[in-house]
Tab-separated table of C-alpha atoms in Angstrom:
chain	number	residue	atom	x	y	z
X	1	MET	CA	-86.294	-123.101	79.412
X	2	ASN	CA	-88.862	-124.489	76.955
X	3	ALA	CA	-91.070	-122.334	74.748
X	4	ILE	CA	-94.204	-122.522	76.903
X	5	SER	CA	-92.162	-121.548	79.958
X	6	ARG	CA	-90.852	-118.551	78.058
X	7	LEU	CA	-94.431	-117.541	77.360
X	8	ALA	CA	-95.115	-117.574	81.079
X	9	THR	CA	-92.333	-115.063	81.686
X	10	VAL	CA	-94.020	-112.406	79.572
X	11	ILE	CA	-95.334	-109.543	81.671
X	12	SER	CA	-99.103	-109.862	81.818
X	13	LEU	CA	-101.161	-107.071	80.356
X	14	ALA	CA	-104.089	-107.949	82.582
X	15	SER	CA	-104.123	-104.519	84.162
X	16	LEU	CA	-104.355	-102.891	80.747
X	17	LEU	CA	-106.234	-105.438	78.672
X	18	PRO	CA	-108.126	-107.874	80.898
X	19	LEU	CA	-109.092	-111.189	79.410
X	20	SER	CA	-112.697	-110.043	79.659
X	21	ALA	CA	-111.834	-107.732	76.773
X	22	PHE	CA	-111.830	-110.886	74.650
X	23	PRO	CA	-114.970	-112.799	75.731
X	24	LEU	CA	-115.808	-116.065	74.064
X	25	SER	CA	-118.482	-115.599	71.421
X	26	THR	CA	-121.997	-116.715	72.074
X	27	LEU	CA	-123.062	-118.419	68.904
X	28	ALA	CA	-126.043	-117.078	67.056
X	29	ALA	CA	-128.701	-119.692	66.537
X	30	ASP	CA	-128.019	-119.892	62.824
X	31	SER	CA	-124.194	-119.848	63.032
X	32	LYS	CA	-122.179	-122.858	61.862
X	33	GLY	CA	-119.493	-121.998	64.376
X	34	SER	CA	-117.548	-119.138	65.890
X	35	VAL	CA	-113.910	-118.154	65.530
X	36	GLU	CA	-111.975	-115.393	67.259
X	37	VAL	CA	-109.199	-113.810	65.193
X	38	VAL	CA	-106.453	-111.827	66.948
X	39	HIS	CA	-104.566	-109.484	64.603
X	40	TRP	CA	-103.041	-106.020	64.351
X	41	TRP	CA	-104.504	-104.875	61.043
X	42	THR	CA	-105.949	-101.663	62.452
X	43	SER	CA	-104.922	-98.733	60.226
X	44	GLY	CA	-107.463	-97.461	57.702
X	45	GLY	CA	-106.176	-99.439	54.737
X	46	GLU	CA	-105.420	-102.538	56.810
X	47	LYS	CA	-108.891	-102.561	58.355
X	48	ALA	CA	-110.432	-102.355	54.899
X	49	ALA	CA	-108.379	-105.405	53.924
X	50	VAL	CA	-109.280	-107.567	56.922
X	51	ASP	CA	-112.949	-106.579	56.632
X	52	VAL	CA	-112.946	-108.411	53.289
X	53	LEU	CA	-112.032	-111.655	55.081
X	54	LYS	CA	-114.508	-111.082	57.885
X	55	ALA	CA	-117.346	-110.445	55.420
X	56	GLN	CA	-116.669	-113.666	53.499
X	57	VAL	CA	-116.412	-115.788	56.670
X	58	GLU	CA	-119.744	-114.401	57.880
X	59	LYS	CA	-121.273	-114.940	54.421
X	60	ASP	CA	-120.247	-118.591	54.754
X	61	GLY	CA	-122.327	-118.811	57.933
X	62	PHE	CA	-119.692	-118.476	60.661
X	63	THR	CA	-119.447	-115.936	63.467
X	64	TRP	CA	-116.295	-113.793	63.385
X	65	LYS	CA	-115.085	-112.460	66.734
X	66	ASP	CA	-112.679	-109.626	66.015
X	67	GLY	CA	-109.643	-109.427	68.302
X	68	ALA	CA	-107.863	-106.439	66.773
X	69	VAL	CA	-105.008	-105.109	68.920
X	70	ALA	CA	-103.440	-101.856	67.703
X	71	GLY	CA	-99.901	-100.625	68.124
X	72	GLY	CA	-96.250	-101.560	68.052
X	73	GLY	CA	-96.083	-103.229	64.660
X	74	GLY	CA	-97.672	-106.315	66.244
X	75	ALA	CA	-95.655	-106.310	69.473
X	76	THR	CA	-98.679	-105.411	71.594
X	77	ALA	CA	-100.804	-108.099	69.951
X	78	MET	CA	-98.101	-110.682	70.594
X	79	THR	CA	-97.922	-109.761	74.269
X	80	VAL	CA	-101.690	-110.060	74.583
X	81	LEU	CA	-101.602	-113.405	72.769
X	82	LYS	CA	-98.899	-114.782	75.076
X	83	SER	CA	-100.791	-113.607	78.136
X	84	ARG	CA	-103.904	-115.366	76.920
X	85	ALA	CA	-102.050	-118.559	76.042
X	86	VAL	CA	-100.557	-118.747	79.536
X	87	ALA	CA	-104.070	-118.237	80.947
X	88	GLY	CA	-105.342	-121.161	78.838
X	89	ASN	CA	-107.556	-118.987	76.648
X	90	PRO	CA	-105.959	-118.760	73.175
X	91	PRO	CA	-108.072	-117.550	70.233
X	92	GLY	CA	-108.993	-119.811	67.332
X	93	VAL	CA	-106.786	-117.900	64.895
X	94	ALA	CA	-104.004	-115.355	65.404
X	95	GLN	CA	-101.713	-113.350	63.177
X	96	ILE	CA	-98.192	-114.715	63.796
X	97	LYS	CA	-95.130	-114.370	61.594
X	98	GLY	CA	-91.818	-115.976	60.745
X	99	PRO	CA	-89.862	-118.131	63.218
X	100	ASP	CA	-92.435	-117.341	65.899
X	101	ILE	CA	-94.806	-119.734	64.114
X	102	GLN	CA	-92.441	-122.647	64.791
X	103	GLU	CA	-91.872	-121.396	68.331
X	104	TRP	CA	-95.608	-121.381	69.013
X	105	ALA	CA	-96.012	-124.784	67.349
X	106	SER	CA	-93.325	-126.247	69.622
X	107	THR	CA	-95.547	-125.441	72.618
X	108	GLY	CA	-98.193	-127.822	71.301
X	109	LEU	CA	-100.769	-125.032	71.132
X	110	LEU	CA	-101.052	-124.898	67.339
X	111	ASP	CA	-103.182	-127.437	65.484
X	112	THR	CA	-101.207	-129.667	63.101
X	113	ASP	CA	-104.282	-131.504	61.790
X	114	VAL	CA	-106.999	-128.970	61.025
X	115	LEU	CA	-105.341	-127.683	57.815
X	116	LYS	CA	-104.147	-131.037	56.404
X	117	ASP	CA	-107.109	-131.843	54.172
X	118	THR	CA	-107.464	-128.260	52.971
X	119	ALA	CA	-103.757	-127.956	52.142
X	120	LYS	CA	-103.835	-131.231	50.207
X	121	SER	CA	-107.045	-130.593	48.276
X	122	GLU	CA	-106.040	-127.009	47.438
X	123	LYS	CA	-102.473	-128.105	46.443
X	124	TRP	CA	-100.718	-125.581	48.694
X	125	ASP	CA	-97.284	-127.167	48.178
X	126	SER	CA	-97.339	-126.451	44.440
X	127	LEU	CA	-99.181	-123.155	44.825
X	128	LEU	CA	-96.624	-121.540	47.131
X	129	ASP	CA	-92.940	-120.678	46.856
X	130	LYS	CA	-90.979	-122.982	49.167
X	131	LYS	CA	-89.791	-120.085	51.318
X	132	VAL	CA	-93.434	-119.152	51.867
X	133	SER	CA	-94.640	-122.683	52.645
X	134	ASP	CA	-91.700	-123.411	54.959
X	135	THR	CA	-92.582	-120.298	56.949
X	136	VAL	CA	-96.007	-121.674	57.858
X	137	LYS	CA	-95.087	-125.326	58.477
X	138	TYR	CA	-93.960	-127.190	61.584
X	139	ASN	CA	-92.397	-130.624	61.159
X	140	GLY	CA	-93.808	-130.756	57.647
X	141	ASP	CA	-97.394	-129.860	58.618
X	142	TYR	CA	-99.159	-126.596	57.898
X	143	VAL	CA	-100.014	-124.825	61.152
X	144	ALA	CA	-100.745	-121.427	59.607
X	145	VAL	CA	-102.121	-119.932	56.415
X	146	PRO	CA	-99.922	-117.453	54.496
X	147	VAL	CA	-102.011	-114.411	53.642
X	148	ASN	CA	-99.801	-112.180	51.509
X	149	ILE	CA	-96.253	-111.056	50.762
X	150	HIS	CA	-94.945	-107.604	51.578
X	151	ARG	CA	-91.768	-106.101	50.219
X	152	VAL	CA	-90.115	-104.123	53.005
X	153	ASN	CA	-87.284	-102.249	51.240
X	154	TRP	CA	-89.433	-99.574	49.585
X	155	LEU	CA	-89.075	-95.798	49.435
X	156	TRP	CA	-92.371	-93.920	48.994
X	157	ILE	CA	-92.293	-90.540	47.274
X	158	ASN	CA	-94.741	-87.690	46.736
X	159	PRO	CA	-93.752	-86.480	43.220
X	160	GLU	CA	-95.525	-83.137	43.618
X	161	VAL	CA	-93.434	-82.364	46.694
X	162	PHE	CA	-90.299	-83.442	44.826
X	163	LYS	CA	-91.220	-81.095	41.980
X	164	LYS	CA	-91.727	-78.156	44.358
X	165	ALA	CA	-88.330	-78.872	45.919
X	166	GLY	CA	-86.635	-78.987	42.514
X	167	ILE	CA	-85.866	-82.728	42.569
X	168	GLU	CA	-86.041	-84.233	39.103
X	169	LYS	CA	-86.041	-87.987	39.814
X	170	PRO	CA	-86.193	-90.518	42.644
X	171	PRO	CA	-82.827	-91.244	44.324
X	172	THR	CA	-81.067	-94.462	43.336
X	173	THR	CA	-77.993	-94.079	45.564
X	174	LEU	CA	-77.486	-92.936	49.130
X	175	GLU	CA	-75.724	-89.797	47.891
X	176	GLU	CA	-78.733	-88.957	45.717
X	177	PHE	CA	-80.977	-89.644	48.727
X	178	TYR	CA	-79.030	-87.147	50.838
X	179	ALA	CA	-79.125	-84.572	48.029
X	180	ALA	CA	-82.901	-84.973	47.745
X	181	GLY	CA	-83.234	-84.700	51.519
X	182	ASP	CA	-81.251	-81.441	51.537
X	183	LYS	CA	-83.467	-79.943	48.835
X	184	LEU	CA	-86.643	-81.003	50.620
X	185	LYS	CA	-85.493	-79.442	53.881
X	186	ALA	CA	-84.420	-76.267	52.115
X	187	ALA	CA	-87.862	-76.006	50.520
X	188	GLY	CA	-89.563	-76.264	53.917
X	189	PHE	CA	-90.722	-79.882	53.707
X	190	ILE	CA	-90.139	-82.811	56.047
X	191	ALA	CA	-87.537	-84.786	54.115
X	192	LEU	CA	-88.260	-88.219	55.580
X	193	ALA	CA	-91.531	-89.049	57.306
X	194	HIS	CA	-90.649	-91.394	60.156
X	195	GLY	CA	-92.287	-92.455	63.388
X	196	GLY	CA	-89.686	-92.930	66.109
X	197	GLN	CA	-90.795	-96.381	67.228
X	198	PRO	CA	-88.202	-99.176	67.539
X	199	TRP	CA	-89.642	-101.317	64.755
X	200	GLN	CA	-89.693	-98.319	62.414
X	201	ASP	CA	-86.103	-97.444	63.341
X	202	SER	CA	-85.047	-100.991	62.489
X	203	THR	CA	-87.007	-100.928	59.228
X	204	VAL	CA	-84.765	-98.055	58.146
X	205	PHE	CA	-81.690	-99.752	59.646
X	206	GLU	CA	-82.115	-102.978	57.690
X	207	ALA	CA	-82.696	-101.049	54.446
X	208	VAL	CA	-79.418	-99.196	55.002
X	209	VAL	CA	-77.627	-102.463	55.860
X	210	LEU	CA	-78.911	-104.003	52.625
X	211	SER	CA	-77.786	-100.950	50.663
X	212	VAL	CA	-74.303	-100.806	52.194
X	213	MET	CA	-73.506	-104.494	52.808
X	214	GLY	CA	-75.427	-106.068	49.924
X	215	VAL	CA	-77.500	-109.246	50.007
X	216	ASP	CA	-74.669	-111.444	51.268
X	217	GLY	CA	-73.735	-109.033	54.043
X	218	TYR	CA	-77.366	-108.579	55.016
X	219	LYS	CA	-77.865	-112.339	55.259
X	220	LYS	CA	-74.711	-112.907	57.295
X	221	ALA	CA	-75.521	-110.110	59.736
X	222	LEU	CA	-79.292	-110.076	60.102
X	223	VAL	CA	-80.271	-113.652	59.259
X	224	ASP	CA	-77.251	-115.829	60.110
X	225	LEU	CA	-76.305	-113.484	62.999
X	226	ASP	CA	-72.612	-113.888	62.186
X	227	ASN	CA	-70.626	-111.959	64.789
X	228	ASP	CA	-67.937	-110.839	62.325
X	229	ALA	CA	-70.627	-109.391	60.041
X	230	LEU	CA	-72.399	-107.741	62.975
X	231	THR	CA	-69.270	-106.049	64.287
X	232	GLY	CA	-67.080	-105.666	61.206
X	233	PRO	CA	-66.280	-102.718	58.918
X	234	GLY	CA	-69.364	-103.288	56.750
X	235	MET	CA	-71.682	-102.834	59.727
X	236	VAL	CA	-69.702	-99.818	60.962
X	237	LYS	CA	-70.158	-98.263	57.506
X	238	ALA	CA	-73.870	-99.092	57.541
X	239	LEU	CA	-74.306	-97.513	60.975
X	240	THR	CA	-72.402	-94.445	59.822
X	241	GLU	CA	-74.806	-94.056	56.902
X	242	LEU	CA	-77.799	-94.733	59.172
X	243	LYS	CA	-76.778	-91.808	61.354
X	244	LYS	CA	-76.819	-89.547	58.305
X	245	VAL	CA	-80.182	-90.899	57.115
X	246	ALA	CA	-81.559	-90.117	60.572
X	247	THR	CA	-80.739	-86.417	60.140
X	248	TYR	CA	-83.523	-86.221	57.562
X	249	MET	CA	-86.181	-87.830	59.773
X	250	ASP	CA	-89.283	-85.970	60.938
X	251	VAL	CA	-88.361	-84.109	64.136
X	252	ASP	CA	-91.974	-84.442	65.309
X	253	GLY	CA	-92.092	-88.167	64.634
X	254	LYS	CA	-91.159	-89.501	68.064
X	255	GLY	CA	-93.610	-92.231	69.004
X	256	GLN	CA	-95.775	-91.663	65.932
X	257	ASP	CA	-97.511	-94.628	64.289
X	258	TRP	CA	-96.343	-95.350	60.748
X	259	ASN	CA	-99.688	-94.508	59.147
X	260	LEU	CA	-99.710	-91.031	60.710
X	261	GLU	CA	-96.301	-90.436	59.159
X	262	ALA	CA	-97.491	-91.860	55.827
X	263	ALA	CA	-100.294	-89.293	55.915
X	264	LYS	CA	-97.677	-86.519	55.948
X	265	VAL	CA	-96.314	-87.758	52.616
X	266	ILE	CA	-99.816	-88.229	51.220
X	267	ASN	CA	-100.861	-84.734	52.304
X	268	GLY	CA	-97.775	-83.073	50.851
X	269	LYS	CA	-96.053	-82.186	54.116
X	270	ALA	CA	-93.218	-84.674	53.603
X	271	GLY	CA	-91.345	-85.918	50.567
X	272	MET	CA	-90.395	-89.510	51.398
X	273	GLN	CA	-91.012	-92.466	53.696
X	274	ILE	CA	-89.023	-95.698	54.110
X	275	MET	CA	-91.638	-98.362	54.766
X	276	GLY	CA	-92.903	-101.714	53.529
X	277	ASP	CA	-95.687	-101.784	50.969
X	278	TRP	CA	-98.408	-101.894	53.605
X	279	ALA	CA	-97.877	-98.124	53.352
X	280	LYS	CA	-99.595	-98.335	49.978
X	281	SER	CA	-102.827	-99.255	51.756
X	282	GLU	CA	-102.929	-95.696	53.103
X	283	TRP	CA	-102.419	-94.224	49.637
X	284	THR	CA	-105.157	-96.506	48.295
X	285	ALA	CA	-107.532	-95.532	51.095
X	286	ALA	CA	-106.847	-91.872	50.218
X	287	LYS	CA	-107.880	-92.596	46.595
X	288	LYS	CA	-104.373	-91.944	45.277
X	289	VAL	CA	-103.003	-93.602	42.133
X	290	ALA	CA	-99.608	-95.324	41.882
X	291	GLY	CA	-97.321	-93.741	39.301
X	292	LYS	CA	-99.319	-90.526	39.337
X	293	ASP	CA	-99.945	-89.354	42.896
X	294	TYR	CA	-97.078	-91.314	44.389
X	295	GLU	CA	-94.013	-93.288	43.383
X	296	CYS	CA	-92.615	-96.499	44.821
X	297	VAL	CA	-88.943	-97.264	44.322
X	298	ALA	CA	-86.573	-99.643	46.026
X	299	PHE	CA	-84.599	-97.982	48.807
X	300	PRO	CA	-81.448	-96.558	47.176
X	301	GLY	CA	-78.902	-99.284	46.520
X	302	THR	CA	-81.326	-102.190	47.035
X	303	ASP	CA	-83.153	-102.441	43.698
X	304	LYS	CA	-81.713	-105.920	43.045
X	305	ALA	CA	-82.854	-107.267	46.413
X	306	PHE	CA	-86.167	-108.149	48.035
X	307	THR	CA	-86.654	-108.210	51.804
X	308	TYR	CA	-89.950	-109.857	52.583
X	309	ASN	CA	-92.567	-109.907	55.297
X	310	ILE	CA	-95.254	-112.591	55.110
X	311	ASP	CA	-98.478	-112.127	57.025
X	312	SER	CA	-99.837	-115.454	58.298
X	313	LEU	CA	-102.802	-116.662	60.315
X	314	ALA	CA	-101.945	-119.497	62.710
X	315	VAL	CA	-104.597	-121.927	63.938
X	316	PHE	CA	-104.781	-122.821	67.624
X	317	LYS	CA	-106.148	-126.072	68.999
X	318	GLN	CA	-109.800	-125.722	69.935
X	319	LYS	CA	-112.260	-128.257	71.363
X	320	ASN	CA	-115.275	-126.895	69.485
X	321	ALA	CA	-116.005	-128.552	66.119
X	322	GLY	CA	-117.668	-125.390	64.850
X	323	THR	CA	-114.478	-123.427	65.479
X	324	ALA	CA	-112.432	-126.017	63.582
X	325	ALA	CA	-114.833	-125.708	60.664
X	326	ALA	CA	-114.462	-121.934	60.762
X	327	GLN	CA	-110.660	-122.282	60.787
X	328	GLN	CA	-110.846	-124.429	57.652
X	329	ASP	CA	-113.201	-121.930	56.036
X	330	ILE	CA	-110.749	-119.094	56.703
X	331	ALA	CA	-107.928	-121.157	55.186
X	332	LYS	CA	-109.871	-121.812	51.975
X	333	ILE	CA	-110.928	-118.177	51.651
X	334	VAL	CA	-107.460	-116.779	52.314
X	335	LEU	CA	-105.761	-118.767	49.549
X	336	GLY	CA	-108.616	-118.355	47.077
X	337	GLU	CA	-107.897	-116.190	44.028
X	338	ASN	CA	-110.647	-113.681	44.746
X	339	PHE	CA	-109.551	-112.996	48.312
X	340	GLN	CA	-105.874	-112.931	47.381
X	341	LYS	CA	-106.603	-110.202	44.839
X	342	VAL	CA	-108.998	-108.084	46.878
X	343	PHE	CA	-106.993	-108.341	50.100
X	344	SER	CA	-103.641	-107.447	48.550
X	345	ILE	CA	-105.079	-104.536	46.589
X	346	ASN	CA	-106.440	-103.129	49.852
X	347	LYS	CA	-103.388	-104.065	51.935
X	348	GLY	CA	-100.730	-102.926	49.455
X	349	SER	CA	-99.115	-106.366	49.262
X	350	ILE	CA	-98.841	-109.028	46.583
X	351	PRO	CA	-100.501	-112.481	46.576
X	352	VAL	CA	-98.741	-115.572	47.923
X	353	ARG	CA	-99.990	-117.688	45.020
X	354	ASN	CA	-97.287	-118.199	42.381
X	355	ASP	CA	-99.833	-118.479	39.567
X	356	MET	CA	-101.183	-115.022	40.405
X	357	LEU	CA	-97.714	-113.481	40.657
X	358	HIS	CA	-97.216	-114.298	36.982
X	359	GLU	CA	-100.467	-112.570	35.978
X	360	MET	CA	-100.372	-109.315	37.945
X	361	ASP	CA	-101.080	-106.994	35.012
X	362	LYS	CA	-104.047	-109.067	33.841
X	363	LEU	CA	-105.440	-109.178	37.383
X	364	GLY	CA	-105.559	-105.399	37.660
X	365	PHE	CA	-102.748	-104.776	40.135
X	366	ASP	CA	-101.058	-101.362	40.014
X	367	GLU	CA	-97.500	-100.737	38.856
X	368	CYS	CA	-96.040	-100.940	42.383
X	369	ALA	CA	-97.522	-104.394	42.916
X	370	GLN	CA	-96.465	-105.515	39.443
X	371	LYS	CA	-92.873	-104.448	40.154
X	372	ALA	CA	-92.922	-106.189	43.535
X	373	ALA	CA	-94.188	-109.439	41.980
X	374	LYS	CA	-91.622	-109.278	39.170
X	375	ASP	CA	-88.780	-108.683	41.621
X	376	PHE	CA	-90.025	-111.433	43.956
X	377	LEU	CA	-90.088	-114.003	41.150
X	378	GLU	CA	-86.658	-112.906	39.874
X	379	ASP	CA	-85.129	-113.078	43.337
X	380	ALA	CA	-86.782	-116.439	44.037
X	381	LYS	CA	-84.928	-117.967	41.066
X	382	THR	CA	-81.581	-117.333	42.699
X	383	GLY	CA	-82.648	-117.884	46.296
X	384	GLY	CA	-81.974	-114.230	47.000
X	385	LEU	CA	-85.162	-113.455	48.881
X	386	GLN	CA	-84.234	-112.226	52.342
X	387	PRO	CA	-86.486	-112.272	55.417
X	388	SER	CA	-86.987	-108.978	57.223
X	389	MET	CA	-85.393	-108.791	60.654
X	390	ALA	CA	-87.488	-105.773	61.620
X	391	HIS	CA	-90.735	-107.591	60.833
X	392	ASN	CA	-90.373	-110.889	62.664
X	393	MET	CA	-89.280	-112.898	59.630
X	394	ALA	CA	-85.563	-113.501	60.219
X	395	THR	CA	-85.124	-114.059	63.939
X	396	THR	CA	-86.864	-114.790	67.205
X	397	LEU	CA	-88.495	-111.938	69.083
X	398	ALA	CA	-85.690	-112.045	71.649
X	399	VAL	CA	-82.991	-111.451	69.034
X	400	GLN	CA	-85.142	-108.895	67.260
X	401	GLY	CA	-85.529	-107.072	70.572
X	402	ALA	CA	-81.748	-106.907	70.909
X	403	PHE	CA	-81.503	-105.267	67.484
X	404	PHE	CA	-84.304	-102.848	68.337
X	405	ASP	CA	-82.668	-101.698	71.568
X	406	VAL	CA	-79.235	-101.056	70.085
X	407	VAL	CA	-80.506	-99.439	66.860
X	408	THR	CA	-83.001	-97.098	68.547
X	409	ASN	CA	-80.522	-96.045	71.228
X	410	TYR	CA	-77.942	-95.388	68.524
X	411	ILE	CA	-80.296	-93.283	66.391
X	412	ASN	CA	-81.362	-91.188	69.378
X	413	ASP	CA	-77.884	-90.579	70.783
X	414	PRO	CA	-76.165	-87.709	68.930
X	415	LYS	CA	-72.798	-88.714	70.390
X	416	ALA	CA	-73.079	-92.432	69.572
X	417	ASP	CA	-70.082	-93.915	67.796
X	418	PRO	CA	-70.823	-96.368	64.936
X	419	ALA	CA	-67.926	-98.707	65.807
X	420	ASP	CA	-69.048	-98.837	69.422
X	421	ALA	CA	-72.646	-99.426	68.305
X	422	ALA	CA	-71.504	-102.343	66.137
X	423	ARG	CA	-69.744	-103.913	69.122
X	424	LYS	CA	-72.860	-103.442	71.229
X	425	LEU	CA	-74.938	-105.009	68.468
X	426	GLY	CA	-72.764	-108.126	68.394
X	427	ALA	CA	-72.853	-108.486	72.171
X	428	ALA	CA	-76.606	-107.908	72.425
X	429	VAL	CA	-77.427	-110.434	69.708
X	430	LYS	CA	-75.071	-113.020	71.205
X	431	SER	CA	-76.740	-112.760	74.624
X	432	ALA	CA	-80.234	-112.933	73.116
X	433	LYS	CA	-79.659	-116.080	71.019
């Protein structure tokens, strides 16, 4: 079955989100062109970030049609996008990540020409780390614009809550994490803010895998999908630890969006959250200061590793010349220094531009962003950067879905056996490949 046929098998959301919910823009008389952008940047901090892009595009004379789709860590937006593509009504630009970019490009729906001149004149190949540029290319041509880089393996801490619970320093090992969790619970706090959604469960899962199995084990299991790594003793150990981590999760977190759980840490109801640095956008929106009001540390046991999530905006083929011009305008804005700085400060991420990553302190980024940039550059030297499975960077959506199902079922089943779960993981991934 080819890629476009697979798109046609997606269950249509027409009954929930009819295509009329995304009408084509009627151009204002003075508009250079119109472009619809489908994305899932909808939390408070994320919306503030994307509004920066929208404002600049409109300042440049184009009409921005916002196609924000909330929920599911992007899963809902992807389903809507597939439904629209099958119906022959794709947007001009859509937020797509990782291997899905190449999958979409293989359908012939993405434009391989519209970004060529911009990429050449702006020197994208020398501006971007190769892992970043390869993510947004198809057969050597740019089909998407990388927006930012997120580190996924973070632990967010409210130091005031830690102090009240008698915890002196952030945990650096799993044993220290459990000890902190016990003290937080004893002091009446939620130990680990966590929304029980599959993508959030797998965000925690991959952090534990990285901690227990190391970079090599993580790569073999979650990137290479090696069956021995997926079912072996390392994975059984990781799943055993995951079960213990889960005992500290918010009991009221079932189905909760990540930003609602982040608010519990911000408001002093919870002590910790395992989440990528988009969580920082919520702290920023709440006027909190890194290093003072909150602390960011690598998830215990993963300080020498960097799992990444790259947000990208893919360009779809459009017949309207004005839309093509708007697509090019978005590309230039997104990789411009000003936007890269303002967007990442609002979003909690770091820029994709290598030149900016070397100047983070001078550019006014906080200590969390400076640490992320430093660790990214260090890891890039050795090729150690690892794509996040939980955030569409390491595998196809089908394989990711297999991970999600097994991991979430395992976390929610008190009687689940880690060795059995590892076997199920290997079988599920094998059938989804």
